[in-house]
Amino acid sequence: MADSIFKKIYNKEIPSEIIYEDNFVFAINDINPIAPVHILVIPKEQIPTINDINADNEAIIGKIVLAAKHIAKQQGVAENGYRLVFNCNADGGQTVFHIHCHLLAGKKLIWNA
Ligand code: AMP
């Protein structure tokens, strides 16, 4: 599997500011934000889509959500609220095939599927 753009960011082959990192995940600001806070929480392991989550790697989803919770608090949006989104494949709007969780906040979000 070729390295994803997120893997290249983590490996410093593409410039971006890593705003959070732990043993399992890292986070960056989305380059094309759709909310005042739009952060991507990304596992260090490159897993292409949510369809590839299985019994062997399911723990990473908990790590992503825990990191997102922590980042939301850091960003000062935990109390007002936020949205966590995983897009999967074409109809889900996925464009980068390395799973990532969008943390959206900073305004009243409209539910508009
Ligand atoms: P998705 O459409 O769910 O796969 O989300 C991919 C996200 O990655 C989009 O919101 C893009 O704006 C974002 N993105 C793509 N390239 C970069 C980059 N170099 N730095 C930060 N965010 C990026």
PDB file of C-alpha atoms in Angstrom, residues 7-75:
ATOM      1  CA  LYS A   7       1.275   9.095   6.516  1.00  0.00           C
ATOM      2  CA  LYS A   8       3.481  11.499   4.518  1.00  0.00           C
ATOM      3  CA  ILE A   9       2.504  14.330   6.872  1.00  0.00           C
ATOM      4  CA  TYR A  10       3.371  12.195   9.882  1.00  0.00           C
ATOM      5  CA  ASN A  11       6.709  11.256   8.273  1.00  0.00           C
ATOM      6  CA  LYS A  12       7.387  14.975   7.613  1.00  0.00           C
ATOM      7  CA  GLU A  13       7.481  14.454   3.843  1.00  0.00           C
ATOM      8  CA  ILE A  14       4.617  16.980   3.548  1.00  0.00           C
ATOM      9  CA  PRO A  15       4.559  20.025   5.820  1.00  0.00           C
ATOM     10  CA  SER A  16       1.758  20.344   8.362  1.00  0.00           C
ATOM     11  CA  GLU A  17       1.572  21.179  12.044  1.00  0.00           C
ATOM     12  CA  ILE A  18       0.874  18.182  14.235  1.00  0.00           C
ATOM     13  CA  ILE A  19      -1.286  19.642  16.999  1.00  0.00           C
ATOM     14  CA  TYR A  20      -1.650  16.470  19.077  1.00  0.00           C
ATOM     15  CA  GLU A  21       0.183  13.163  19.259  1.00  0.00           C
ATOM     16  CA  ASP A  22       0.128  10.105  21.479  1.00  0.00           C
ATOM     17  CA  ASN A  23       1.382   6.550  20.979  1.00  0.00           C
ATOM     18  CA  PHE A  24      -1.445   5.639  18.623  1.00  0.00           C
ATOM     19  CA  VAL A  25      -2.791   8.721  16.868  1.00  0.00           C
ATOM     20  CA  PHE A  26      -1.927  12.238  15.771  1.00  0.00           C
ATOM     21  CA  ALA A  27      -4.042  15.235  14.803  1.00  0.00           C
ATOM     22  CA  ILE A  28      -3.782  18.099  12.327  1.00  0.00           C
ATOM     23  CA  ASN A  29      -5.963  21.012  11.323  1.00  0.00           C
ATOM     24  CA  ASP A  30      -7.955  20.277   8.176  1.00  0.00           C
ATOM     25  CA  ILE A  31      -6.538  22.204   5.218  1.00  0.00           C
ATOM     26  CA  ASN A  32     -10.077  23.041   4.025  1.00  0.00           C
ATOM     27  CA  PRO A  33     -12.061  23.646   7.218  1.00  0.00           C
ATOM     28  CA  ILE A  34     -15.850  23.526   7.182  1.00  0.00           C
ATOM     29  CA  ALA A  35     -16.211  24.739  10.776  1.00  0.00           C
ATOM     30  CA  PRO A  36     -14.228  27.123  13.014  1.00  0.00           C
ATOM     31  CA  VAL A  37     -12.634  24.040  14.589  1.00  0.00           C
ATOM     32  CA  HIS A  38     -11.979  21.281  12.055  1.00  0.00           C
ATOM     33  CA  ILE A  39      -9.350  18.824  13.191  1.00  0.00           C
ATOM     34  CA  LEU A  40      -8.486  15.407  11.792  1.00  0.00           C
ATOM     35  CA  VAL A  41      -7.623  12.673  14.293  1.00  0.00           C
ATOM     36  CA  ILE A  42      -5.623  10.041  12.457  1.00  0.00           C
ATOM     37  CA  PRO A  43      -4.228   6.672  13.554  1.00  0.00           C
ATOM     38  CA  LYS A  44      -0.507   6.211  12.958  1.00  0.00           C
ATOM     39  CA  GLU A  45      -1.370   2.860  11.399  1.00  0.00           C
ATOM     40  CA  GLN A  46      -2.641   3.336   7.857  1.00  0.00           C
ATOM     41  CA  ILE A  47      -6.026   1.574   7.691  1.00  0.00           C
ATOM     42  CA  PRO A  48      -7.792   2.472   4.420  1.00  0.00           C
ATOM     43  CA  THR A  49     -11.462   2.640   5.457  1.00  0.00           C
ATOM     44  CA  ILE A  50     -13.815   1.884   8.329  1.00  0.00           C
ATOM     45  CA  ASN A  51     -14.699  -1.282   6.368  1.00  0.00           C
ATOM     46  CA  ASP A  52     -11.213  -2.511   7.285  1.00  0.00           C
ATOM     47  CA  ILE A  53     -11.849  -2.326  11.029  1.00  0.00           C
ATOM     48  CA  ASN A  54     -11.949  -5.821  12.515  1.00  0.00           C
ATOM     49  CA  ALA A  55     -11.356  -7.690  15.755  1.00  0.00           C
ATOM     50  CA  ASP A  56      -7.592  -7.251  15.382  1.00  0.00           C
ATOM     51  CA  ASN A  57      -7.588  -3.464  15.074  1.00  0.00           C
ATOM     52  CA  GLU A  58     -10.863  -2.291  16.635  1.00  0.00           C
ATOM     53  CA  ALA A  59      -9.051  -0.828  19.667  1.00  0.00           C
ATOM     54  CA  ILE A  60      -7.770   2.019  17.497  1.00  0.00           C
ATOM     55  CA  ILE A  61     -11.287   3.453  17.274  1.00  0.00           C
ATOM     56  CA  GLY A  62     -11.337   3.901  21.046  1.00  0.00           C
ATOM     57  CA  LYS A  63      -7.919   5.568  20.889  1.00  0.00           C
ATOM     58  CA  ILE A  64      -9.176   7.968  18.220  1.00  0.00           C
ATOM     59  CA  VAL A  65     -12.294   8.881  20.200  1.00  0.00           C
ATOM     60  CA  LEU A  66     -10.336   9.358  23.425  1.00  0.00           C
ATOM     61  CA  ALA A  67      -7.873  11.631  21.610  1.00  0.00           C
ATOM     62  CA  ALA A  68     -10.742  13.583  20.038  1.00  0.00           C
ATOM     63  CA  LYS A  69     -12.324  14.069  23.458  1.00  0.00           C
ATOM     64  CA  HIS A  70      -9.027  15.327  24.817  1.00  0.00           C
ATOM     65  CA  ILE A  71      -8.485  17.686  21.872  1.00  0.00           C
ATOM     66  CA  ALA A  72     -12.043  19.044  22.157  1.00  0.00           C
ATOM     67  CA  LYS A  73     -11.321  19.960  25.747  1.00  0.00           C
ATOM     68  CA  GLN A  74      -7.968  21.519  24.781  1.00  0.00           C
ATOM     69  CA  GLN A  75      -9.697  23.577  22.102  1.00  0.00           C
TER      70      GLN A  75
END
